[in-house]
GROMACS .gro file of C-alpha atoms in nm:
model
  209
    1MET     CA    1   6.936   9.000  -2.983
    2LEU     CA    2   7.100   8.939  -2.651
    3ARG     CA    3   6.792   9.077  -2.490
    4ARG     CA    4   6.568   8.825  -2.676
    5LEU     CA    5   6.790   8.543  -2.562
    6VAL     CA    6   6.759   8.654  -2.199
    7LEU     CA    7   6.380   8.667  -2.231
    8ALA     CA    8   6.371   8.322  -2.382
    9LEU     CA    9   6.582   8.177  -2.104
   10SER     CA   10   6.365   8.350  -1.847
   11SER     CA   11   6.054   8.201  -2.004
   12LEU     CA   12   6.206   7.853  -1.997
   13SER     CA   13   6.296   7.895  -1.630
   14MET     CA   14   5.944   7.990  -1.539
   15LEU     CA   15   5.798   7.697  -1.737
   16ALA     CA   16   6.034   7.459  -1.565
   17ALA     CA   17   5.939   7.601  -1.227
   18GLY     CA   18   5.572   7.555  -1.309
   19LEU     CA   19   5.624   7.197  -1.415
   20ASN     CA   20   5.825   7.123  -1.099
   21GLY     CA   21   5.548   7.270  -0.885
   22ALA     CA   22   5.283   7.056  -1.056
   23ALA     CA   23   5.496   6.748  -1.005
   24PHE     CA   24   5.553   6.840  -0.640
   25ALA     CA   25   5.179   6.890  -0.590
   26GLN     CA   26   5.102   6.557  -0.754
   27GLY     CA   27   5.352   6.382  -0.532
   28LEU     CA   28   5.209   6.545  -0.222
   29PHE     CA   29   4.843   6.475  -0.283
   30GLY     CA   30   4.876   6.156  -0.485
   31ALA     CA   31   4.752   6.083  -0.831
   32PRO     CA   32   4.396   6.192  -0.897
   33PRO     CA   33   4.150   5.897  -0.903
   34PRO     CA   34   4.044   5.785  -1.247
   35SER     CA   35   3.713   5.930  -1.347
   36ALA     CA   36   3.434   5.677  -1.325
   37SER     CA   37   3.266   5.604  -1.651
   38SER     CA   38   2.898   5.680  -1.699
   39GLY     CA   39   2.833   5.310  -1.747
   40ASP     CA   40   2.976   5.228  -1.403
   41ASN     CA   41   2.762   5.495  -1.239
   42ALA     CA   42   2.454   5.361  -1.407
   43SER     CA   43   2.527   5.008  -1.296
   44SER     CA   44   2.587   5.115  -0.934
   45ASP     CA   45   2.288   5.348  -0.910
   46ASN     CA   46   2.034   5.141  -1.103
   47LYS     CA   47   2.096   4.787  -0.985
   48SER     CA   48   1.809   4.562  -1.102
   49PRO     CA   49   1.647   4.341  -0.828
   50PRO     CA   50   1.715   3.966  -0.838
   51ALA     CA   51   1.491   3.766  -1.067
   52VAL     CA   52   1.180   3.627  -0.896
   53ASP     CA   53   1.034   3.289  -1.006
   54LYS     CA   54   0.672   3.374  -1.074
   55SER     CA   55   0.578   3.029  -1.206
   56PRO     CA   56   0.304   2.857  -0.999
   57PRO     CA   57   0.420   2.588  -0.755
   58ALA     CA   58   0.412   2.233  -0.880
   59VAL     CA   59   0.089   2.056  -0.795
   60ASP     CA   60   0.086   1.683  -0.718
   61LYS     CA   61  -0.181   1.547  -0.950
   62SER     CA   62  -0.143   1.188  -0.841
   63PRO     CA   63  -0.463   1.046  -0.685
   64PRO     CA   64  -0.465   1.058  -0.307
   65ALA     CA   65  -0.378   0.738  -0.132
   66THR     CA   66  -0.690   0.565  -0.017
   67THR     CA   67  -0.719   0.322   0.266
   68PRO     CA   68  -0.899   0.008   0.153
   69GLU     CA   69  -1.233  -0.015   0.321
   70SER     CA   70  -1.323  -0.339   0.490
   71LYS     CA   71  -1.613  -0.500   0.316
   72PRO     CA   72  -1.851  -0.741   0.472
   73ALA     CA   73  -1.767  -1.099   0.401
   74GLU     CA   74  -1.963  -1.233   0.111
   75PRO     CA   75  -2.089  -1.592   0.099
   76ALA     CA   76  -1.878  -1.830  -0.101
   77PRO     CA   77  -1.999  -1.887  -0.457
   78VAL     CA   78  -2.207  -2.199  -0.511
   79SER     CA   79  -2.003  -2.474  -0.675
   80PRO     CA   80  -2.159  -2.666  -0.963
   81VAL     CA   81  -2.309  -3.000  -0.865
   82LEU     CA   82  -2.155  -3.293  -1.052
   83PRO     CA   83  -2.401  -3.555  -1.177
   84GLY     CA   84  -2.389  -3.874  -0.972
   85SER     CA   85  -2.206  -3.704  -0.683
   86PRO     CA   86  -2.324  -3.728  -0.321
   87THR     CA   87  -2.440  -3.366  -0.342
   88ALA     CA   88  -2.648  -3.449  -0.651
   89VAL     CA   89  -2.830  -3.716  -0.447
   90VAL     CA   90  -2.902  -3.473  -0.160
   91LYS     CA   91  -3.000  -3.168  -0.367
   92PRO     CA   92  -3.354  -3.285  -0.468
   93PHE     CA   93  -3.459  -3.298  -0.102
   94TYR     CA   94  -3.416  -2.916  -0.091
   95GLU     CA   95  -3.606  -2.863  -0.412
   96HIS     CA   96  -3.918  -3.058  -0.313
   97LEU     CA   97  -4.059  -3.036   0.039
   98GLY     CA   98  -4.101  -3.373   0.216
   99LEU     CA   99  -3.941  -3.576  -0.064
  100GLU     CA  100  -3.768  -3.803   0.190
  101LEU     CA  101  -4.112  -3.933   0.296
  102ASP     CA  102  -4.210  -4.036  -0.056
  103PRO     CA  103  -4.196  -4.419  -0.086
  104ALA     CA  104  -4.079  -4.377  -0.446
  105GLN     CA  105  -3.754  -4.236  -0.310
  106ARG     CA  106  -3.658  -4.547  -0.111
  107LYS     CA  107  -3.419  -4.644  -0.389
  108ASN     CA  108  -3.200  -4.353  -0.273
  109PHE     CA  109  -3.170  -4.485   0.086
  110VAL     CA  110  -2.990  -4.770   0.262
  111ASP     CA  111  -2.993  -4.886   0.625
  112PRO     CA  112  -3.022  -4.760   0.887
  113ALA     CA  113  -3.218  -4.472   0.727
  114LYS     CA  114  -3.415  -4.702   0.495
  115THR     CA  115  -3.543  -4.919   0.779
  116VAL     CA  116  -3.675  -4.616   0.971
  117LEU     CA  117  -3.845  -4.477   0.660
  118ASP     CA  118  -4.005  -4.814   0.577
  119LYS     CA  119  -4.150  -4.836   0.929
  120SER     CA  120  -4.279  -4.480   0.895
  121ASP     CA  121  -4.454  -4.576   0.570
  122ALA     CA  122  -4.615  -4.878   0.741
  123LEU     CA  123  -4.732  -4.670   1.035
  124ARG     CA  124  -4.889  -4.412   0.803
  125ALA     CA  125  -5.058  -4.684   0.597
  126SER     CA  126  -5.210  -4.833   0.912
  127GLY     CA  127  -5.378  -4.503   0.990
  128GLN     CA  128  -5.205  -4.468   1.324
  129GLY     CA  129  -5.048  -4.136   1.240
  130GLU     CA  130  -4.711  -4.005   1.135
  131CYS     CA  131  -4.379  -4.090   1.290
  132LEU     CA  132  -4.154  -3.841   1.116
  133ASP     CA  133  -4.176  -3.467   1.066
  134PRO     CA  134  -4.271  -3.362   0.712
  135ASN     CA  135  -3.965  -3.142   0.657
  136MET     CA  136  -3.671  -3.322   0.814
  137ALA     CA  137  -3.441  -3.203   0.537
  138LEU     CA  138  -3.513  -2.847   0.657
  139ASP     CA  139  -3.433  -2.933   1.019
  140ASN     CA  140  -3.809  -2.921   1.095
  141SER     CA  141  -3.808  -2.543   1.039
  142ASP     CA  142  -4.078  -2.339   0.865
  143TYR     CA  143  -4.052  -2.383   0.491
  144ASP     CA  144  -3.936  -2.069   0.309
  145LYS     CA  145  -3.806  -2.172  -0.032
  146LEU     CA  146  -3.688  -1.823  -0.127
  147ALA     CA  147  -3.481  -1.786   0.190
  148ILE     CA  148  -3.342  -2.137   0.159
  149ASP     CA  149  -3.249  -2.101  -0.208
  150LYS     CA  150  -3.071  -1.773  -0.129
  151SER     CA  151  -2.870  -1.899   0.168
  152LEU     CA  152  -2.823  -2.270   0.093
  153ARG     CA  153  -2.461  -2.388   0.094
  154THR     CA  154  -2.325  -2.743   0.072
  155ILE     CA  155  -1.988  -2.899   0.147
  156GLU     CA  156  -1.906  -3.249   0.026
  157ALA     CA  157  -1.642  -3.487   0.162
  158VAL     CA  158  -1.574  -3.832   0.014
  159ASN     CA  159  -1.366  -4.103   0.179
  160GLY     CA  160  -1.366  -4.423  -0.024
  161ASP     CA  161  -1.721  -4.564  -0.034
  162GLN     CA  162  -1.831  -4.327   0.245
  163ALA     CA  163  -1.938  -3.968   0.192
  164LYS     CA  164  -2.076  -3.678   0.389
  165VAL     CA  165  -2.265  -3.373   0.265
  166VAL     CA  166  -2.304  -3.085   0.510
  167VAL     CA  167  -2.594  -2.852   0.428
  168ALA     CA  168  -2.629  -2.507   0.583
  169PHE     CA  169  -2.903  -2.248   0.532
  170VAL     CA  170  -3.079  -1.962   0.713
  171VAL     CA  171  -3.454  -1.933   0.779
  172GLU     CA  172  -3.596  -1.627   0.959
  173GLY     CA  173  -3.253  -1.534   1.089
  174HIS     CA  174  -3.185  -1.878   1.234
  175GLN     CA  175  -2.896  -2.081   1.099
  176HIS     CA  176  -2.946  -2.452   1.038
  177ARG     CA  177  -2.692  -2.720   0.957
  178LEU     CA  178  -2.755  -3.081   0.869
  179GLU     CA  179  -2.526  -3.369   0.782
  180TRP     CA  180  -2.620  -3.630   0.524
  181LYS     CA  181  -2.429  -3.956   0.540
  182LEU     CA  182  -2.404  -4.164   0.224
  183LYS     CA  183  -2.267  -4.501   0.114
  184LYS     CA  184  -2.169  -4.614  -0.232
  185VAL     CA  185  -2.376  -4.919  -0.325
  186GLY     CA  186  -2.367  -5.077  -0.670
  187GLY     CA  187  -2.172  -4.781  -0.810
  188GLY     CA  188  -2.420  -4.519  -0.684
  189TRP     CA  189  -2.450  -4.305  -0.373
  190LYS     CA  190  -2.735  -4.370  -0.130
  191VAL     CA  191  -2.834  -4.194   0.193
  192SER     CA  192  -2.761  -4.398   0.506
  193ASP     CA  193  -2.853  -4.139   0.769
  194LEU     CA  194  -2.953  -3.776   0.825
  195LEU     CA  195  -2.834  -3.581   1.131
  196SER     CA  196  -2.918  -3.232   1.252
  197VAL     CA  197  -2.615  -3.054   1.395
  198THR     CA  198  -2.841  -2.769   1.506
  199GLY     CA  199  -3.129  -2.971   1.647
  200GLU     CA  200  -2.917  -3.261   1.774
  201TRP     CA  201  -3.128  -3.541   1.629
  202ALA     CA  202  -3.066  -3.824   1.383
  203LEU     CA  203  -3.304  -4.009   1.152
  204SER     CA  204  -3.156  -4.344   1.261
  205GLN     CA  205  -3.267  -4.280   1.621
  206TYR     CA  206  -3.639  -4.260   1.543
  207GLN     CA  207  -3.856  -4.555   1.651
  208CYS     CA  208  -4.151  -4.577   1.413
  209GLU     CA  209  -4.351  -4.869   1.553
   0.00000   0.00000   0.00000
């Protein structure tokens, strides 16, 4: 029995020595690193690339800015002619060629224009010829009704019992401008003179004798 006790103590001594050696070795070399888990290895070895935005770039669908194009100036619209206005008195002379020479139209004229027209009528009746051109209202230009109707423009200005109607039109590329002077007599407008701004003549200056 003593022998068994000695063997047991010897075994304990050896176990203690083994444990002390393991502890000494652990203290010398340091604690072993913790084993990496399989999940960590997978995450470090198989890192997925960063997400790439594969959506198409935004497209600006707004209409492109356009620079306004310069357009040629258009003629001003024709204003309606008021009945009994100075323009209403002048307008028939551009609808009927030579109307100013018709004696029946003398009621639409006053002096000095009426006196010149009366003398022209007397000269024609005497057979001595004509004193006035047949198309004074057209500035003595060639008559082209289509061209005149297309380009005719009028501007009216009234100052008390005096009025002025400026008429402009184009015939064969040539611009013409005339000025009709009117007076209010007995509540109505009558032509007192006709001047050509383009041709620099006036009806009142004619001497029909």
